[in-house]
Tab-separated table of C-alpha atoms and ligand atoms in Angstrom:
chain	number	residue	atom	x	y	z
A	1	MET	CA	-38.137	29.640	26.444
A	2	LYS	CA	-41.517	31.356	26.484
A	3	ILE	CA	-42.310	34.273	28.823
A	4	MET	CA	-45.783	34.259	30.399
A	5	LYS	CA	-46.781	37.411	32.283
A	6	PHE	CA	-49.894	37.460	34.442
A	7	GLY	CA	-51.424	40.830	35.313
A	8	GLY	CA	-53.188	41.881	38.501
A	9	SER	CA	-56.574	41.082	36.981
A	10	SER	CA	-55.452	37.453	36.460
A	11	LEU	CA	-54.277	37.318	40.067
A	12	ALA	CA	-57.325	38.861	41.729
A	13	ASP	CA	-57.992	35.991	44.176
A	14	GLY	CA	-57.193	32.351	44.964
A	15	GLY	CA	-59.606	31.071	42.294
A	16	ARG	CA	-58.032	33.143	39.530
A	17	ILE	CA	-54.521	32.173	40.663
A	18	SER	CA	-55.519	28.486	40.480
A	19	THR	CA	-56.479	29.045	36.848
A	20	VAL	CA	-53.080	30.670	36.254
A	21	LEU	CA	-51.334	27.679	37.855
A	22	ASP	CA	-53.190	25.339	35.477
A	23	ILE	CA	-52.216	27.420	32.424
A	24	VAL	CA	-48.548	27.470	33.477
A	25	THR	CA	-48.522	23.739	34.177
A	26	VAL	CA	-49.987	22.864	30.768
A	27	ASN	CA	-47.519	25.133	28.948
A	28	HIS	CA	-44.505	24.002	30.961
A	29	ARG	CA	-45.108	20.440	29.733
A	30	VAL	CA	-44.519	21.604	26.165
A	31	GLU	CA	-41.635	24.084	26.490
A	32	ARG	CA	-39.536	25.895	29.069
A	33	VAL	CA	-41.520	28.716	30.619
A	34	CYS	CA	-40.584	31.814	32.628
A	35	VAL	CA	-43.467	33.320	34.623
A	36	VAL	CA	-43.640	37.062	35.391
A	37	CYS	CA	-46.126	38.160	38.052
A	38	SER	CA	-47.811	41.491	38.763
A	39	ALA	CA	-49.177	42.289	42.189
A	40	MET	CA	-52.641	40.925	42.975
A	41	GLY	CA	-55.334	43.224	41.526
A	42	GLY	CA	-55.591	46.542	43.390
A	43	VAL	CA	-52.625	45.877	45.708
A	44	THR	CA	-50.250	48.437	44.130
A	45	ASP	CA	-52.954	51.116	44.405
A	46	GLY	CA	-53.450	50.087	48.052
A	47	LEU	CA	-49.716	50.308	48.802
A	48	LEU	CA	-49.354	53.739	47.196
A	49	ASP	CA	-52.394	54.989	49.049
A	50	ALA	CA	-51.173	53.595	52.384
A	51	ALA	CA	-47.822	55.359	51.869
A	52	ALA	CA	-49.597	58.639	51.051
A	53	GLN	CA	-51.796	58.339	54.174
A	54	ALA	CA	-48.771	57.606	56.372
A	55	ALA	CA	-46.932	60.612	54.908
A	56	ALA	CA	-49.971	62.753	55.738
A	57	GLY	CA	-49.854	61.488	59.337
A	58	LEU	CA	-53.080	59.498	59.017
A	59	GLU	CA	-53.091	56.241	60.974
A	60	VAL	CA	-55.553	54.659	58.551
A	61	PHE	CA	-52.518	53.181	56.784
A	62	THR	CA	-52.312	50.524	59.514
A	63	ASP	CA	-55.760	49.190	58.493
A	64	GLN	CA	-54.702	49.201	54.835
A	65	ALA	CA	-51.489	47.301	55.618
A	66	ARG	CA	-53.428	44.810	57.729
A	67	ALA	CA	-55.901	44.235	54.887
A	68	ILE	CA	-52.993	43.524	52.503
A	69	ARG	CA	-51.517	41.040	55.016
A	70	THR	CA	-54.834	39.248	55.553
A	71	ARG	CA	-55.570	39.039	51.829
A	72	HIS	CA	-52.198	37.427	51.042
A	73	LEU	CA	-52.217	35.094	54.050
A	74	GLU	CA	-55.693	33.887	53.088
A	75	VAL	CA	-54.702	33.244	49.461
A	76	ALA	CA	-51.504	31.496	50.594
A	77	ALA	CA	-53.541	29.261	52.946
A	78	GLU	CA	-56.099	28.525	50.212
A	79	LEU	CA	-53.491	27.516	47.626
A	80	CYS	CA	-50.920	25.924	49.925
A	81	PRO	CA	-52.696	24.742	53.091
A	82	ASP	CA	-50.289	23.855	55.926
A	83	ASP	CA	-47.312	25.466	54.192
A	84	ASP	CA	-45.904	27.142	57.309
A	85	GLU	CA	-42.758	28.287	55.521
A	86	LEU	CA	-44.871	30.196	52.951
A	87	ALA	CA	-46.986	31.802	55.707
A	88	ARG	CA	-43.760	32.856	57.450
A	89	CYS	CA	-42.359	34.384	54.229
A	90	VAL	CA	-45.582	36.314	53.590
A	91	GLY	CA	-45.603	37.450	57.226
A	92	ARG	CA	-41.984	38.628	57.020
A	93	LEU	CA	-42.655	40.703	53.907
A	94	CYS	CA	-45.722	42.264	55.558
A	95	ASP	CA	-43.694	43.023	58.735
A	96	GLU	CA	-41.095	44.845	56.632
A	97	LEU	CA	-43.797	46.745	54.786
A	98	GLU	CA	-45.433	47.856	58.047
A	99	GLU	CA	-42.094	48.996	59.440
A	100	LEU	CA	-41.463	51.052	56.318
A	101	LEU	CA	-44.913	52.634	56.495
A	102	HIS	CA	-44.340	53.416	60.152
A	103	GLY	CA	-41.069	55.122	59.190
A	104	VAL	CA	-42.975	57.225	56.648
A	105	LEU	CA	-45.441	58.198	59.387
A	106	LEU	CA	-42.590	59.287	61.657
A	107	VAL	CA	-40.823	61.426	59.072
A	108	ARG	CA	-44.126	62.602	57.509
A	109	GLU	CA	-42.787	62.310	53.994
A	110	CYS	CA	-42.525	59.647	51.335
A	111	THR	CA	-39.809	60.363	48.781
A	112	PRO	CA	-40.101	58.827	45.292
A	113	ARG	CA	-37.340	56.403	46.339
A	114	THR	CA	-39.289	55.204	49.370
A	115	MET	CA	-42.486	55.098	47.301
A	116	ASP	CA	-40.803	52.652	44.887
A	117	LEU	CA	-39.618	50.506	47.770
A	118	ILE	CA	-43.135	50.313	49.199
A	119	ALA	CA	-44.872	49.839	45.813
A	120	GLY	CA	-42.679	46.799	45.096
A	121	TYR	CA	-44.096	44.699	47.965
A	122	GLY	CA	-47.173	43.741	45.923
A	123	GLU	CA	-45.095	41.840	43.359
A	124	GLN	CA	-42.889	40.252	46.026
A	125	LEU	CA	-45.953	38.944	47.872
A	126	SER	CA	-47.796	37.584	44.835
A	127	THR	CA	-44.677	36.007	43.318
A	128	THR	CA	-43.728	34.327	46.603
A	129	ILE	CA	-47.162	32.703	46.777
A	130	ILE	CA	-47.294	31.670	43.114
A	131	ALA	CA	-43.796	30.147	43.166
A	132	ALA	CA	-44.724	28.136	46.283
A	133	ALA	CA	-48.011	26.998	44.740
A	134	LEU	CA	-46.234	25.855	41.554
A	135	ARG	CA	-43.698	23.915	43.632
A	136	ARG	CA	-46.581	22.296	45.479
A	137	SER	CA	-47.919	21.088	42.100
A	138	GLY	CA	-44.589	19.357	41.540
A	139	LEU	CA	-42.885	21.915	39.271
A	140	SER	CA	-39.340	23.072	39.950
A	141	ALA	CA	-40.391	26.702	40.345
A	142	ARG	CA	-37.781	29.203	41.566
A	143	TYR	CA	-38.579	32.672	42.949
A	144	VAL	CA	-36.511	35.317	41.137
A	145	ASP	CA	-36.453	38.917	42.355
A	146	GLY	CA	-36.640	41.351	39.405
A	147	ARG	CA	-34.079	43.523	41.198
A	148	GLU	CA	-31.423	40.884	40.598
A	149	ILE	CA	-31.886	40.884	36.835
A	150	ILE	CA	-33.082	44.342	35.743
A	151	ARG	CA	-30.745	47.335	36.134
A	152	THR	CA	-32.058	50.870	35.835
A	153	ASP	CA	-31.047	54.442	36.555
A	154	ALA	CA	-32.379	56.146	39.688
A	155	ALA	CA	-35.388	57.886	38.053
A	156	HIS	CA	-37.808	56.643	40.669
A	157	GLY	CA	-41.390	56.046	39.599
A	158	SER	CA	-40.461	55.166	36.025
A	159	ALA	CA	-36.791	54.240	35.819
A	160	ALA	CA	-34.850	53.883	32.553
A	161	VAL	CA	-33.468	50.410	31.866
A	162	ASP	CA	-29.795	49.705	31.271
A	163	PHE	CA	-30.349	47.033	28.658
A	164	ALA	CA	-26.790	45.788	28.230
A	165	SER	CA	-26.241	44.951	31.888
A	166	SER	CA	-29.821	43.698	32.358
A	167	TYR	CA	-29.518	41.280	29.428
A	168	GLU	CA	-26.261	39.972	30.865
A	169	LEU	CA	-27.856	39.421	34.283
A	170	ILE	CA	-30.913	37.777	32.733
A	171	ARG	CA	-28.757	35.348	30.774
A	172	THR	CA	-26.794	34.290	33.842
A	173	HIS	CA	-29.702	34.149	36.306
A	174	LEU	CA	-32.228	32.408	34.079
A	175	ASP	CA	-29.900	29.779	32.725
A	176	GLY	CA	-30.870	26.206	33.583
A	177	ASP	CA	-34.004	24.148	33.121
A	178	ASP	CA	-36.072	25.076	36.151
A	179	LEU	CA	-39.148	27.344	36.084
A	180	PRO	CA	-38.224	30.932	37.040
A	181	VAL	CA	-41.082	32.907	38.615
A	182	VAL	CA	-40.102	36.577	38.483
A	183	THR	CA	-41.482	39.671	40.211
A	184	GLY	CA	-42.660	42.147	37.552
A	185	PHE	CA	-42.476	45.941	37.907
A	186	ILE	CA	-39.443	46.150	40.252
A	187	ALA	CA	-35.822	46.647	39.314
A	188	ALA	CA	-32.718	48.095	40.975
A	189	THR	CA	-29.908	50.550	40.352
A	190	ALA	CA	-26.306	49.318	40.171
A	191	ALA	CA	-26.055	50.290	43.858
A	192	GLY	CA	-28.968	47.980	44.673
A	193	VAL	CA	-31.593	50.677	45.323
A	194	THR	CA	-35.129	49.517	44.448
A	195	THR	CA	-36.761	51.230	41.458
A	196	THR	CA	-39.950	50.583	39.493
A	197	LEU	CA	-40.666	50.563	35.764
A	198	GLY	CA	-43.818	52.728	36.013
A	199	ARG	CA	-47.453	51.734	36.494
A	200	ASN	CA	-48.359	48.649	34.483
A	201	GLY	CA	-44.617	47.992	34.244
A	202	SER	CA	-44.796	44.196	34.623
A	203	ASP	CA	-45.576	43.954	30.896
A	204	TYR	CA	-42.271	45.715	30.300
A	205	THR	CA	-40.455	43.353	32.702
A	206	ALA	CA	-41.747	40.424	30.637
A	207	SER	CA	-40.428	41.810	27.381
A	208	ILE	CA	-37.039	42.836	28.827
A	209	ILE	CA	-36.648	39.272	30.089
A	210	GLY	CA	-37.886	37.929	26.749
A	211	ALA	CA	-35.248	39.901	24.851
A	212	GLY	CA	-32.482	39.095	27.357
A	213	ALA	CA	-33.259	35.381	27.309
A	214	ASP	CA	-33.881	35.328	23.530
A	215	ALA	CA	-37.358	33.934	24.144
A	216	THR	CA	-39.474	32.379	21.416
A	217	ALA	CA	-42.580	34.297	22.502
A	218	ILE	CA	-43.847	36.714	25.146
A	219	GLU	CA	-47.414	36.243	26.343
A	220	ILE	CA	-49.281	38.902	28.323
A	221	TRP	CA	-52.195	37.233	30.121
A	222	THR	CA	-54.971	39.584	31.211
A	223	ASP	CA	-58.766	39.796	31.638
A	224	VAL	CA	-59.805	40.550	28.045
A	225	ASP	CA	-59.591	38.408	24.895
A	226	GLY	CA	-56.867	40.538	23.302
A	227	VAL	CA	-56.365	44.061	22.017
A	228	TYR	CA	-59.733	45.467	20.984
A	229	SER	CA	-60.419	47.907	18.176
A	230	ALA	CA	-61.355	50.373	20.981
A	231	ASP	CA	-61.664	50.253	24.766
A	232	PRO	CA	-64.470	47.696	25.240
A	233	ARG	CA	-65.699	49.563	28.328
A	234	PHE	CA	-66.808	52.519	26.186
A	235	VAL	CA	-67.406	51.000	22.754
A	236	PRO	CA	-69.785	48.032	22.928
A	237	ARG	CA	-69.213	47.145	19.268
A	238	ALA	CA	-65.403	46.953	19.674
A	239	PHE	CA	-63.929	43.605	18.608
A	240	VAL	CA	-60.703	41.690	19.214
A	241	LEU	CA	-57.967	42.362	16.660
A	242	PRO	CA	-56.384	39.057	15.585
A	243	GLU	CA	-53.052	40.760	14.808
A	244	ILE	CA	-51.451	44.192	14.938
A	245	SER	CA	-47.950	45.493	14.327
A	246	TYR	CA	-45.511	46.532	17.068
A	247	GLN	CA	-45.901	50.152	15.934
A	248	GLU	CA	-49.675	50.015	16.089
A	249	ALA	CA	-49.575	48.423	19.546
A	250	MET	CA	-47.195	51.138	20.715
A	251	GLU	CA	-49.423	53.926	19.410
A	252	LEU	CA	-52.596	52.343	20.822
A	253	SER	CA	-51.058	51.825	24.252
A	254	TYR	CA	-49.487	55.263	24.330
A	255	PHE	CA	-52.907	56.699	23.558
A	256	GLY	CA	-54.617	54.986	26.455
A	257	ALA	CA	-55.176	51.309	25.565
A	258	LYS	CA	-53.837	50.207	28.931
A	259	VAL	CA	-54.048	46.521	27.992
A	260	ILE	CA	-50.291	46.743	27.322
A	261	HIS	CA	-47.585	49.096	28.585
A	262	PRO	CA	-46.212	51.184	25.668
A	263	TYR	CA	-42.550	50.337	26.369
A	264	THR	CA	-43.270	46.609	26.173
A	265	MET	CA	-42.840	46.612	22.415
A	266	VAL	CA	-39.325	48.129	22.462
A	267	PRO	CA	-37.221	45.098	23.522
A	268	ALA	CA	-39.509	42.733	21.586
A	269	VAL	CA	-39.083	44.661	18.307
A	270	GLU	CA	-35.329	44.718	18.733
A	271	ARG	CA	-35.157	40.928	18.865
A	272	GLY	CA	-38.196	40.276	16.636
A	273	ILE	CA	-39.979	38.336	19.386
A	274	PRO	CA	-43.733	37.989	18.850
A	275	LEU	CA	-45.988	39.217	21.646
A	276	ARG	CA	-49.414	37.787	22.310
A	277	ILE	CA	-52.187	39.228	24.492
A	278	ARG	CA	-54.354	36.466	25.955
A	279	ASN	CA	-57.206	36.070	28.397
A	280	THR	CA	-56.665	33.941	31.526
A	281	LEU	CA	-60.399	33.234	31.621
A	282	THR	CA	-60.559	31.988	28.002
A	283	PRO	CA	-57.181	30.297	27.422
A	284	GLU	CA	-58.565	28.388	24.438
A	285	LEU	CA	-58.726	31.638	22.411
A	286	PRO	CA	-55.693	32.767	20.400
A	287	GLY	CA	-55.771	36.418	21.598
A	288	THR	CA	-53.992	39.167	19.657
A	289	LEU	CA	-50.634	38.629	17.993
A	290	ILE	CA	-48.286	41.646	17.965
A	291	ALA	CA	-45.469	41.254	15.430
A	292	SER	CA	-43.532	43.191	12.789
A	293	HIS	CA	-45.859	42.471	9.885
A	294	THR	CA	-49.532	41.685	9.803
A	295	SER	CA	-51.718	40.285	7.064
A	296	SER	CA	-54.539	42.692	7.958
A	297	ARG	CA	-55.617	44.954	5.097
A	298	ALA	CA	-57.633	47.410	7.199
A	299	PHE	CA	-56.109	50.882	7.085
A	300	VAL	CA	-57.458	51.865	10.486
A	301	THR	CA	-56.554	49.347	13.191
A	302	GLY	CA	-57.874	50.877	16.348
A	303	ILE	CA	-59.061	53.912	18.261
A	304	ALA	CA	-57.780	54.938	21.674
A	305	SER	CA	-58.147	57.908	23.970
A	306	ILE	CA	-56.451	59.664	26.866
A	307	GLU	CA	-58.626	61.307	29.480
A	308	ASN	CA	-58.042	64.193	31.882
A	309	VAL	CA	-55.980	66.431	29.663
A	310	ALA	CA	-55.858	70.199	29.217
A	311	LEU	CA	-55.109	72.276	26.110
A	312	VAL	CA	-52.821	75.284	26.397
A	313	ASN	CA	-52.662	77.794	23.588
A	314	VAL	CA	-49.784	80.257	23.204
A	315	GLU	CA	-50.733	82.816	20.631
A	316	GLY	CA	-49.680	86.234	19.368
A	317	GLY	CA	-48.505	88.249	16.378
A	318	GLY	CA	-45.024	88.552	17.905
A	319	MET	CA	-44.456	84.823	17.493
A	320	VAL	CA	-44.358	84.883	13.700
A	321	GLY	CA	-40.796	84.282	12.485
A	322	SER	CA	-39.403	84.600	16.000
A	323	THR	CA	-36.732	81.944	16.486
A	324	GLY	CA	-36.368	80.040	19.735
A	325	MET	CA	-39.963	80.560	20.852
A	326	ALA	CA	-40.946	76.889	20.715
A	327	GLY	CA	-37.659	75.979	22.403
A	328	ARG	CA	-38.328	78.337	25.301
A	329	ILE	CA	-41.937	77.232	25.722
A	330	PHE	CA	-41.069	73.549	25.853
A	331	SER	CA	-37.935	74.007	27.953
A	332	SER	CA	-39.881	75.920	30.584
A	333	LEU	CA	-42.419	73.072	30.739
A	334	ALA	CA	-39.641	70.493	30.908
A	335	ALA	CA	-38.029	72.412	33.776
A	336	ALA	CA	-41.386	72.243	35.587
A	337	ARG	CA	-41.396	68.466	34.848
A	338	ILE	CA	-44.591	68.678	32.811
A	339	ASN	CA	-45.102	66.008	30.194
A	340	ILE	CA	-46.444	67.150	26.822
A	341	VAL	CA	-48.824	64.645	25.304
A	342	MET	CA	-49.539	66.311	21.947
A	343	ILE	CA	-48.360	69.393	20.047
A	344	SER	CA	-49.907	71.270	17.158
A	345	GLN	CA	-48.578	74.345	15.390
A	346	ALA	CA	-50.219	76.125	12.492
A	347	SER	CA	-47.792	76.940	9.690
A	348	SER	CA	-48.633	80.640	10.149
A	349	GLU	CA	-46.546	80.257	13.358
A	350	HIS	CA	-49.094	82.540	14.994
A	351	SER	CA	-49.926	79.990	17.686
A	352	ILE	CA	-48.634	76.828	19.239
A	353	CYS	CA	-50.997	74.658	21.204
A	354	PHE	CA	-50.175	71.619	23.237
A	355	VAL	CA	-51.900	69.117	25.453
A	356	ILE	CA	-50.743	68.254	28.969
A	357	PRO	CA	-52.190	66.252	31.874
A	358	ASP	CA	-55.052	68.206	33.432
A	359	ARG	CA	-53.459	68.076	36.891
A	360	ASP	CA	-50.459	70.087	35.574
A	361	ALA	CA	-52.512	72.874	33.953
A	362	GLU	CA	-52.003	75.542	36.634
A	363	ARG	CA	-48.294	74.833	36.969
A	364	ALA	CA	-47.884	75.038	33.193
A	365	ILE	CA	-49.535	78.442	33.058
A	366	ARG	CA	-47.294	79.709	35.878
A	367	ALA	CA	-44.163	78.373	34.120
A	368	LEU	CA	-45.158	80.085	30.859
A	369	GLU	CA	-46.030	83.362	32.592
A	370	GLU	CA	-42.572	83.412	34.085
A	371	GLU	CA	-40.757	82.428	30.878
A	372	LEU	CA	-42.668	84.754	28.547
A	373	ALA	CA	-43.231	87.665	30.960
A	374	SER	CA	-41.528	90.229	28.733
A	375	GLU	CA	-43.279	89.020	25.527
A	376	VAL	CA	-46.636	89.305	27.299
A	377	HIS	CA	-45.681	92.758	28.593
A	378	GLN	CA	-44.708	93.850	25.054
A	379	LYS	CA	-47.964	92.322	23.735
A	380	LYS	CA	-46.050	90.004	21.413
A	381	VAL	CA	-47.879	87.130	23.038
A	382	GLN	CA	-51.413	87.126	24.413
A	383	GLN	CA	-52.185	86.007	27.943
A	384	PHE	CA	-52.470	82.212	27.950
A	385	THR	CA	-55.124	80.011	29.442
A	386	ALA	CA	-55.637	76.296	29.752
A	387	GLU	CA	-58.859	74.711	28.599
A	388	ARG	CA	-59.511	71.804	30.924
A	389	ASP	CA	-61.538	68.598	31.129
A	390	LEU	CA	-60.660	67.394	27.647
A	391	GLU	CA	-59.894	64.070	25.965
A	392	ILE	CA	-57.435	63.177	23.196
A	393	VAL	CA	-58.736	60.635	20.732
A	394	ALA	CA	-56.320	58.884	18.365
A	395	VAL	CA	-57.165	56.928	15.222
A	396	ILE	CA	-54.342	54.496	14.526
A	397	GLY	CA	-53.327	52.273	11.646
A	398	GLU	CA	-50.078	51.570	9.842
A	399	LYS	CA	-51.822	51.173	6.507
A	400	MET	CA	-53.284	54.700	6.677
A	401	ARG	CA	-49.931	55.843	5.333
A	402	GLY	CA	-50.390	57.202	1.836
A	403	LYS	CA	-54.102	56.397	1.872
A	404	PRO	CA	-56.099	59.488	0.912
A	405	GLY	CA	-59.509	60.091	2.438
A	406	VAL	CA	-58.990	58.858	6.007
A	407	SER	CA	-58.993	62.349	7.548
A	408	GLY	CA	-61.866	63.293	5.289
A	409	ARG	CA	-63.992	60.464	6.559
A	410	LEU	CA	-62.928	61.097	10.167
A	411	PHE	CA	-63.751	64.795	10.277
A	412	GLN	CA	-66.923	64.382	8.261
A	413	THR	CA	-68.113	61.868	10.864
A	414	LEU	CA	-67.283	64.250	13.691
A	415	GLY	CA	-69.086	67.070	11.900
A	416	GLU	CA	-72.180	64.971	11.230
A	417	ASN	CA	-72.324	64.062	14.891
A	418	GLY	CA	-71.948	67.670	16.044
A	419	ILE	CA	-68.679	66.950	17.857
A	420	ASN	CA	-66.511	70.008	18.315
A	421	VAL	CA	-62.787	69.445	17.656
A	422	LEU	CA	-60.436	71.761	19.584
A	423	ALA	CA	-57.050	70.738	18.092
A	424	ILE	CA	-55.646	68.239	15.618
A	425	ALA	CA	-52.219	66.609	15.168
A	426	GLN	CA	-50.874	64.130	12.683
A	427	GLY	CA	-47.321	62.881	12.760
A	428	SER	CA	-45.524	62.581	9.448
A	429	SER	CA	-45.456	58.812	9.962
A	430	GLU	CA	-49.146	59.097	8.996
A	431	MET	CA	-50.124	56.228	11.228
A	432	ASN	CA	-51.924	58.267	13.836
A	433	ILE	CA	-54.383	61.138	13.607
A	434	SER	CA	-55.043	62.630	17.046
A	435	PHE	CA	-57.574	65.261	17.980
A	436	VAL	CA	-58.917	66.880	21.116
A	437	VAL	CA	-62.575	66.928	22.151
A	438	HIS	CA	-64.471	67.840	25.305
A	439	ARG	CA	-64.491	65.067	27.869
A	440	CYS	CA	-68.286	64.933	27.802
A	441	ASP	CA	-68.093	63.988	24.089
A	442	ARG	CA	-65.739	61.013	24.647
A	443	GLU	CA	-68.172	58.119	24.333
A	444	ARG	CA	-70.085	59.679	21.451
A	445	THR	CA	-66.815	60.370	19.609
A	446	LEU	CA	-65.343	56.900	20.123
A	447	ASN	CA	-68.522	55.162	19.010
A	448	ALA	CA	-69.140	57.424	15.997
A	449	VAL	CA	-65.540	57.051	14.768
A	450	HIS	CA	-65.621	53.295	15.407
A	451	ASP	CA	-68.817	52.950	13.366
A	452	ALA	CA	-67.361	55.075	10.572
A	453	PHE	CA	-64.279	52.878	10.140
A	454	PHE	CA	-65.457	49.467	11.311
A	455	GLY	CA	-69.214	49.617	10.726
A	456	GLY	CA	-70.449	46.146	9.835
A	457	MET	CA	-67.089	44.503	10.552
A	458	GLU	CA	-67.809	43.190	14.038
B	501	ADP	P1	-53.682	43.557	33.876
B	501	ADP	O1	-54.166	43.621	35.281
B	501	ADP	O2	-53.795	42.184	33.297
B	501	ADP	O3	-52.341	44.170	33.657
B	501	ADP	P2	-54.953	45.932	32.818
B	501	ADP	O4	-56.124	46.358	33.631
B	501	ADP	O5	-53.658	46.655	33.001
B	501	ADP	O6	-54.759	44.365	33.034
B	501	ADP	O7	-55.320	45.975	31.251
B	501	ADP	C1	-56.468	45.320	30.774
B	501	ADP	C2	-57.613	46.306	30.585
B	501	ADP	O8	-57.276	47.245	29.570
B	501	ADP	C3	-58.888	45.702	30.090
B	501	ADP	O9	-59.655	45.175	31.146
B	501	ADP	C4	-59.587	46.867	29.372
B	501	ADP	O10	-60.563	47.451	30.196
B	501	ADP	C5	-58.498	47.887	29.164
B	501	ADP	N1	-58.401	48.332	27.769
B	501	ADP	C6	-58.335	49.626	27.356
B	501	ADP	N2	-58.269	49.714	26.027
B	501	ADP	C7	-58.254	48.445	25.546
B	501	ADP	C8	-58.188	47.876	24.237
B	501	ADP	N3	-58.120	48.627	23.134
B	501	ADP	N4	-58.196	46.531	24.137
B	501	ADP	C9	-58.272	45.751	25.231
B	501	ADP	N5	-58.360	46.230	26.501
B	501	ADP	C10	-58.349	47.556	26.659
B	502	LIG	N1	-48.419	46.247	39.976
B	502	LIG	C1	-47.979	47.320	39.121
B	502	LIG	C2	-49.139	48.258	38.844
B	502	LIG	O1	-50.233	48.034	39.329
B	502	LIG	C3	-47.361	46.818	37.844
B	502	LIG	C4	-48.281	45.989	36.966
B	502	LIG	O2	-49.335	45.523	37.427
B	502	LIG	O3	-47.947	45.790	35.795
B	502	LIG	O4	-48.964	49.239	38.169
B	503	MG	MG1	-51.576	45.986	33.062
């Protein structure tokens, strides 16, 4: 069986969904297919926003919910005219959604658990319509709710998967020779409470199902021709990579290439299932193959970046040789639920700097002030500040390992272009060099580094 996942960009409107139906039909003739659907483009954002408005007591959520209803009813009518049962199903889901939002308005709060419940309606709506449209084309499509086959813990917003029980459920539910059409993104706890796999999580759904069903391939269908050497929105000379390794895909996606969710590679690697990124609008193209080994000889594969980050520096003579300092710093941030994106420590141990999401900067400073109050008082540690509005850029490539001169070329390029580097980190895996620059230098940095490593290759 092959898994075919279609993202929100491939499901933007009735026309795009028709293209998806054609692609599925052609593939289903050749081998058994399992379809995984995201919400229609922009719907998850709309749902989260409607829930936030309702929690704030703002009635505007009713207009947002009505717009979601109208959009889905119109697409259902366009693809399956006169299918009253489908219109009723879509209507029922929208009624439930409106009731939930009304409940949020009444209690004036939306807990992460309720947020997950609301966010999951986008996938239920799109999948209901696509399964009905495939049945109308004569295929034996069956709607499958992701909550029946993917078990997670209760970490709402980005739940952790229980692979053993999920694989078992996938094997039993997807047995047979029909065409399962599965909601991406949503899952459930053992008690049946709805959870989600994090934003962009439908990619992850596809690979969990792929591993559970021992699929031959997992295809992620989107709106670009594959994984590019850099984000094509910022780097006009970026080009499609014919193949990259699982590790490289993981690093690129972790560092901002949102074309694939970083966790997607984990179940696929485990079972050695190849992943392919393909474009719904150009199905004749091969896309990018993600597998364990590649024949590419380039030592740098791609460049990615994460925006809206802040750099915090903890510095002071009292830190030298003092055990437990790093542990206390990072534990205090963990207790404040702040995610650390990058860490760098000079071997003098005089300072540790780390990068966090910009929105958490003030909370991080408060957490550190509390934790290190006595060290600051005794002047062992200087007062800390966060430098904001920064960008992390990462240069990634498995074949950089053991290849001298890559950093030399990188930092020479940055120097020649007058780009100021605020911090640098390289893991000992040597497949990623990351550095921090000012946000305003992002495009210049990405393009200069791209030219330095790929000049003339496009
Ligand atoms: P979908 O709706 O199909 O899940 P996404 O919007 O999540 O699609 O991901 C596709 C987008 O990822 C592309 O439109 C592109 O703008 C962006 N992107 C960022 N970096 C890269 C990259 N290196 N290669 C390809 N696309 C990238
Ligand atoms: N619909 C969800 C989101 O927008 C999941 C996905 O599209 O992959 O994040
Ligand atoms: Mg996506």
